[in-house]
XYZ file of C-alpha atoms in Angstrom:
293
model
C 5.288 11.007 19.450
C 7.735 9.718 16.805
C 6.636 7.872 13.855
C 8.732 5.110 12.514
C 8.872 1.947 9.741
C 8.447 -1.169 11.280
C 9.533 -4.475 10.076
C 8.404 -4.829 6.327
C 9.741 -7.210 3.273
C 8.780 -6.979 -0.149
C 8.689 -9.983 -2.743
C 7.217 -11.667 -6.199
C 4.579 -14.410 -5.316
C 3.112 -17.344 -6.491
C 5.721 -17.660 -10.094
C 3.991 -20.840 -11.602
C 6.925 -23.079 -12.848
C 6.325 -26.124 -15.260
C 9.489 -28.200 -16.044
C 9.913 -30.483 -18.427
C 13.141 -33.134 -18.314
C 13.339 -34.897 -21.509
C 14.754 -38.102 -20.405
C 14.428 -39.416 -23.795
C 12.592 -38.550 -27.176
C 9.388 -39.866 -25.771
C 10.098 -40.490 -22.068
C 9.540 -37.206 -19.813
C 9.345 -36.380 -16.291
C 7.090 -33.475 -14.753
C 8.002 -30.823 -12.335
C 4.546 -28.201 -11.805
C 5.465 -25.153 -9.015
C 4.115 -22.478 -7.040
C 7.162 -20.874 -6.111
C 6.577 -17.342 -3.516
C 10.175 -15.317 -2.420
C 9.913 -12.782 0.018
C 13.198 -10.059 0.876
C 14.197 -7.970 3.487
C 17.266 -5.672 4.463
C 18.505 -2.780 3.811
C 14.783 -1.134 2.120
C 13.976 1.379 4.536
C 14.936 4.324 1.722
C 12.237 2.817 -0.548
C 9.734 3.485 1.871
C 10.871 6.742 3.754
C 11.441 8.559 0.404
C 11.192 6.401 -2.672
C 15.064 5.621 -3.293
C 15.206 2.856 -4.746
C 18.478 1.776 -4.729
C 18.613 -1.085 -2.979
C 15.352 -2.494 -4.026
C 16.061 -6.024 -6.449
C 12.724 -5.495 -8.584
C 10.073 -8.378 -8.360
C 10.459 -9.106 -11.978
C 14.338 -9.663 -10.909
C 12.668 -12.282 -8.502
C 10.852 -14.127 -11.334
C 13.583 -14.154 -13.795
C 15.936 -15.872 -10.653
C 13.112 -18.612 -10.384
C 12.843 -19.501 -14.316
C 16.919 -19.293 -14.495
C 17.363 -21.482 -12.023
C 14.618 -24.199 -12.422
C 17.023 -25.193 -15.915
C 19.253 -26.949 -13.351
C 19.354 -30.754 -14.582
C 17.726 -32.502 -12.435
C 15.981 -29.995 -10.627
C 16.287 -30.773 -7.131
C 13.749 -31.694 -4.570
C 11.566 -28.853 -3.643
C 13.145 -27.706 -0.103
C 16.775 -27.716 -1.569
C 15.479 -26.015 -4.623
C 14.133 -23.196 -1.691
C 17.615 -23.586 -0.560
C 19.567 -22.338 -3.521
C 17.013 -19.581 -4.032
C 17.340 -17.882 -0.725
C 21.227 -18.225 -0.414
C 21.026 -16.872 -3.749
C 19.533 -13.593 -2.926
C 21.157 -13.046 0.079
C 24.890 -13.441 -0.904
C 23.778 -11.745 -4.759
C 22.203 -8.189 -2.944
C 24.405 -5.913 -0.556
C 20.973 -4.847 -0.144
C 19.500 -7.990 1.298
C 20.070 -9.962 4.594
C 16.858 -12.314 4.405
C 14.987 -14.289 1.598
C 12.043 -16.684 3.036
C 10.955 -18.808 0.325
C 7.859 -20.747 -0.445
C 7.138 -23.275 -2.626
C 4.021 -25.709 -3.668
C 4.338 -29.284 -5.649
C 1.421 -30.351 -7.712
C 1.329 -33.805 -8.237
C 0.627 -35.464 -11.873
C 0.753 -39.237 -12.449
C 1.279 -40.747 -15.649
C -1.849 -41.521 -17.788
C -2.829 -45.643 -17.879
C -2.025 -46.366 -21.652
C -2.229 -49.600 -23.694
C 1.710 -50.778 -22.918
C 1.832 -49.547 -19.492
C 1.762 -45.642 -17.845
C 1.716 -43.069 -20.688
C 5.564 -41.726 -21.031
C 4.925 -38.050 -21.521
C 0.932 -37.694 -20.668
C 0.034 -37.434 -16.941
C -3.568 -36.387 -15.010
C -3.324 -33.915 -11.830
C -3.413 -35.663 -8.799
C -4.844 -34.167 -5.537
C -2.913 -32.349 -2.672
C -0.070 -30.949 -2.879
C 4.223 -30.871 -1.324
C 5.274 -27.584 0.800
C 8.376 -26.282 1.533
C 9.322 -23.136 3.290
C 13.324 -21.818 3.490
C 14.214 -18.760 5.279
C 18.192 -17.613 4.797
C 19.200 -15.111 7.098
C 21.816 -13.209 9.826
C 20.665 -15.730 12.395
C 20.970 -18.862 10.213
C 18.998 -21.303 7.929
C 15.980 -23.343 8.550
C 13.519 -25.832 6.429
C 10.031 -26.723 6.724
C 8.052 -29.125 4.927
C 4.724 -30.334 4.382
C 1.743 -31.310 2.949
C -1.695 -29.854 2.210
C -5.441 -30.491 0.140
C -4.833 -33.893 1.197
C -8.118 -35.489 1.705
C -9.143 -38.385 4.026
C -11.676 -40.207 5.046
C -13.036 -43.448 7.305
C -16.018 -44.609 7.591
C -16.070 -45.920 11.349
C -13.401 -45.861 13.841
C -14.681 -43.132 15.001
C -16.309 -41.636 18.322
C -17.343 -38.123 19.669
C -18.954 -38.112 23.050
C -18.596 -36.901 26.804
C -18.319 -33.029 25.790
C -19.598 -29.772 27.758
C -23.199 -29.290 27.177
C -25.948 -26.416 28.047
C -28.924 -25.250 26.268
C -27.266 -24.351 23.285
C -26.077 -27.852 22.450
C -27.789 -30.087 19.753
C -25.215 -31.868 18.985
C -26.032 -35.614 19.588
C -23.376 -38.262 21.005
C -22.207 -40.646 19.321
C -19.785 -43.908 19.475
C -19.719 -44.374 15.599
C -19.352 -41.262 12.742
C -17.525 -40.876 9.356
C -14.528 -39.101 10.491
C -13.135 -36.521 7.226
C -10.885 -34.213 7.021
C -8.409 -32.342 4.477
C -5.207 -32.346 5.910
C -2.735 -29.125 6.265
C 0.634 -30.150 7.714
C 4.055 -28.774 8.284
C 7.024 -30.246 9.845
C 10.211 -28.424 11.080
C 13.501 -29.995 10.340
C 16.343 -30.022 12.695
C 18.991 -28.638 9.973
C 19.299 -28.104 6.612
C 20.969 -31.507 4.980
C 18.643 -34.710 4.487
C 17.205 -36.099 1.764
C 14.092 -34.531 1.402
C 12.428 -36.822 -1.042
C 12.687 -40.005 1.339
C 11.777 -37.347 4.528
C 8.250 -36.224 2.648
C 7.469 -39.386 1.748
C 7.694 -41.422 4.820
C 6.041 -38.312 6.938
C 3.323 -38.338 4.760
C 2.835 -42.099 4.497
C 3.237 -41.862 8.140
C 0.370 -39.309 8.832
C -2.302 -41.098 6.433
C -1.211 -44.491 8.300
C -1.699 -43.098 11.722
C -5.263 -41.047 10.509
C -6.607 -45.261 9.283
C -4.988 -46.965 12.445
C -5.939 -44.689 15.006
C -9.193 -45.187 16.762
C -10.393 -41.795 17.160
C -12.726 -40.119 20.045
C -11.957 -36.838 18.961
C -10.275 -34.771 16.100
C -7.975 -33.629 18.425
C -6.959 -36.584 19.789
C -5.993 -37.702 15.940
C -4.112 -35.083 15.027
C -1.668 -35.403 18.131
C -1.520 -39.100 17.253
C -0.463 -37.970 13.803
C 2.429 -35.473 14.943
C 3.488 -37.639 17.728
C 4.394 -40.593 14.863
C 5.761 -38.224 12.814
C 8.845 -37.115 15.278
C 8.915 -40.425 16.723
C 9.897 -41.800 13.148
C 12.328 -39.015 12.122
C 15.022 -37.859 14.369
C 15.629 -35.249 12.272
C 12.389 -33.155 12.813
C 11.613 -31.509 15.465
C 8.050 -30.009 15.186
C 4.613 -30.403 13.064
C 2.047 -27.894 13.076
C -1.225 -29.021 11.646
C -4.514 -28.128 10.300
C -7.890 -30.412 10.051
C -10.927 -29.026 8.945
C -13.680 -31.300 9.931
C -15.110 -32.359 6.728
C -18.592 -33.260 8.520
C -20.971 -36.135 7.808
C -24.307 -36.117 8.806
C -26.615 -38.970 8.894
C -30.128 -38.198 6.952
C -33.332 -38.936 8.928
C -35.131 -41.016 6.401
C -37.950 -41.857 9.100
C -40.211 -39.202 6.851
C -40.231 -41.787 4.285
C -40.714 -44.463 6.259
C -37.265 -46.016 5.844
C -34.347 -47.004 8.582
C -31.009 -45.254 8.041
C -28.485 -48.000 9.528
C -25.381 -45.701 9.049
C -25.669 -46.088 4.677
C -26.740 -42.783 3.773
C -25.132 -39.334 4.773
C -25.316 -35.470 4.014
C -21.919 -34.246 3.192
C -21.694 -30.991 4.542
C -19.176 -28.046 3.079
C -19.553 -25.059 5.921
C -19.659 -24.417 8.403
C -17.167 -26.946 9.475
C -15.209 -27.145 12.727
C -11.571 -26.556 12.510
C -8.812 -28.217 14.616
C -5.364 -26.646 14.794
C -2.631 -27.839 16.948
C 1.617 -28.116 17.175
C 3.274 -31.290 17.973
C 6.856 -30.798 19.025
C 10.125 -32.345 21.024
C 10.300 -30.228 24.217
C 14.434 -30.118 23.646
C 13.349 -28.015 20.608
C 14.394 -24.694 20.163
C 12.298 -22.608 18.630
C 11.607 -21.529 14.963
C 12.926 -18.567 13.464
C 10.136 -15.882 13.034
C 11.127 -15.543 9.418
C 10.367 -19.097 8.873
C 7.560 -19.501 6.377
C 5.175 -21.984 7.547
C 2.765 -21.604 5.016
C-alpha cells in the first residue's frame, strides 16, 4: 500500500500589527491587527526530502504584513486581506494559494475635557473578521464579527422541548436570554465597500437579537442571518455561533425572601452552544480554502 502527502499549507500566524496615521501633530487614528497567512503550492519537496526551494520562509510572511500595513490609509480590513493574498500568489512561482485571516480590535477615543481625546483611546470589546483566499479557482471574501456580547432581560421563552427522566430543566415563558456572538458572512464577489457592509450587518444582527421575540436560541439566530441577506444583496451566506451565556434565577426561599425575576446566577460552563448557516439557496458554494475563522 502506497504512502503519499496529502493536502498540507504552511504559514506565519497571528503577526500583531499596530498602525498609527498621524493625521496631524496631535490628531491620530488607530489601526490594532491580528493578521494569520496561510500558503500552498508547489511544497511537496519540503516535505518528501527537505528541499526547500520553493518554500517563502514565515519570517518572509511577517516582513510582507509590516511592509505593507505603511500603505496611507490603510485600507479596510478585507481589502487589506486582498492585497496580501494576490501578493503572494503572483510574487512565488512556488505558490498557487494564500488564505488570509485577519482580526480588528476596536479602541475608542478617551472622553477628555474639550471633547474625545485626539491620540488616547480605551479597548473596546469584540472584534472585525475577515478571511481572503486567492487561488487557481478564483477569489472569495468573508467577513464578520466575534466576542460580541449581548444581552436582554425578557423577550425571551424556552418551553415545549423533549423530556424523559433525565430532564430538570424547568419551562419557562420569561428568561434573560445572553449570548456572545461569532458571525461570518460570505460575500458574493470581491468589490464593495467593506466598511459600510460590516457596519450595517452588524448593526443589523444586534437589532434583530433586541427586536426579536425569542422561544429559542435557534430560532434567533436564523432571525439574525435571515436579516442579514435580506438587507445586502451582495452576501450570500452567514454562518454563526451563540454560546448560551446562561442565567439562572437564585432560589432565595432559604432566606425567606421572593425572587420576582431581580436576582440571577451568571453561569460561565457548561453552556449550551448553538451553531447554524443561513444562506440564499441560488448560492453556490464556498471555496474549501476559504477561511471562515
Amino acid at each position: 500500500m502506497a504512502i503519499v502527502l496529502g493536502p498540507n499549507r504552511y504559514g506565519k500566524a497571528e503577526v500583531r500589527l499596530v498602525r498609527v496615521t498621524r493625521t496631524t501633530a496631535s490628531e491620530h487614528e488607530l489601526c490594532d491587527l491580528n493578521v494569520s497567512v496561510s500558503l500552498s503550492g508547489d511544497l511537496a519537496r519540503t516535505h518528501l526530502v527537505g528541499d526547500n526551494a520553493n518554500v517563502v520562509p514565515t519570517d518572509t510572511m511577517r516582513s510582507v504584513v509590516f511592509a505593507f500595513a505603511q500603505d496611507e490609509p490603510l485600507p479596510a480590513i478585507e481589502e487589506f486581506g486582498l492585497r496580501l493574498a494576490r501578493h503572494f500568489v503572483g510574487a512565488y512561482r512556488s505558490i498557487d494559494t494564500a488564505r488570509v485571516r485577519i482580526l480588528e480590535y476596536p479602541w475608542v477615543r478617551i472622553p477628555a475635557t474639550n471633547g474625545p481625546h485626539p491620540h488616547a483611546w480605551t479597548r473596546a470589546s469584540g472584534a472585525r473578521y475577515a478571511g481572503v483566499v486567492h487561488g487557481p479557482t478564483g477569489t472569495e471574501v468573508c467577513a464578520g464579527l466575534e466576542d460580541v456580547t449581548v444581552l436582554k432581560s425578557t423577550g425571551s421563552e424556552f418551553h415545549g422541548f423533549m423530556t424523559d427522566r433525565y430532564t430538570t430543566l424547568r419551562p419557562t415563558d420569561d428568561r434573560i436570554l445572553a449570548t456572545s456572538v461569532w458571525a461570518r458572512w460570505r460575500h458574493r464577489g470581491v468589490a464593495a465597500d467593506w466598511d459600510e457592509s460590516f457596519a450595517a450587518a452588524r448593526d443589523t444582527m444586534l437589532r434583530t437579537f433586541a427586536e426579536t421575540h425569542s422561544l429559542a436560541l435557534q430560532q434567533t439566530l436564523y432571525a439574525m442571518g435571515e436579516a442579514v441577506l435580506a438587507e445586502q444583496e451582495g452576501l450570500v451566506e452567514v454562518r454563526m455561533v451563540l454560546p448560551n451565556k446562561h442565567h439562572f434565577l437564585v432560589d432565595l426561599s432559604p432566606f425567606g425572601q421572593e425572587n420576582e425575576g431581580e436576582v440571577y446566577h451568571a453561569a460561565d460552563r457548561p453552556y449550551g452552544v448553538i451553531e447554524g448557516t443561513v444562506l440564499r439557496d441560488s448560492a453556490p458554494a464556498a471555496s474549501a480554502e476559504l477561511p471562515w475563522g
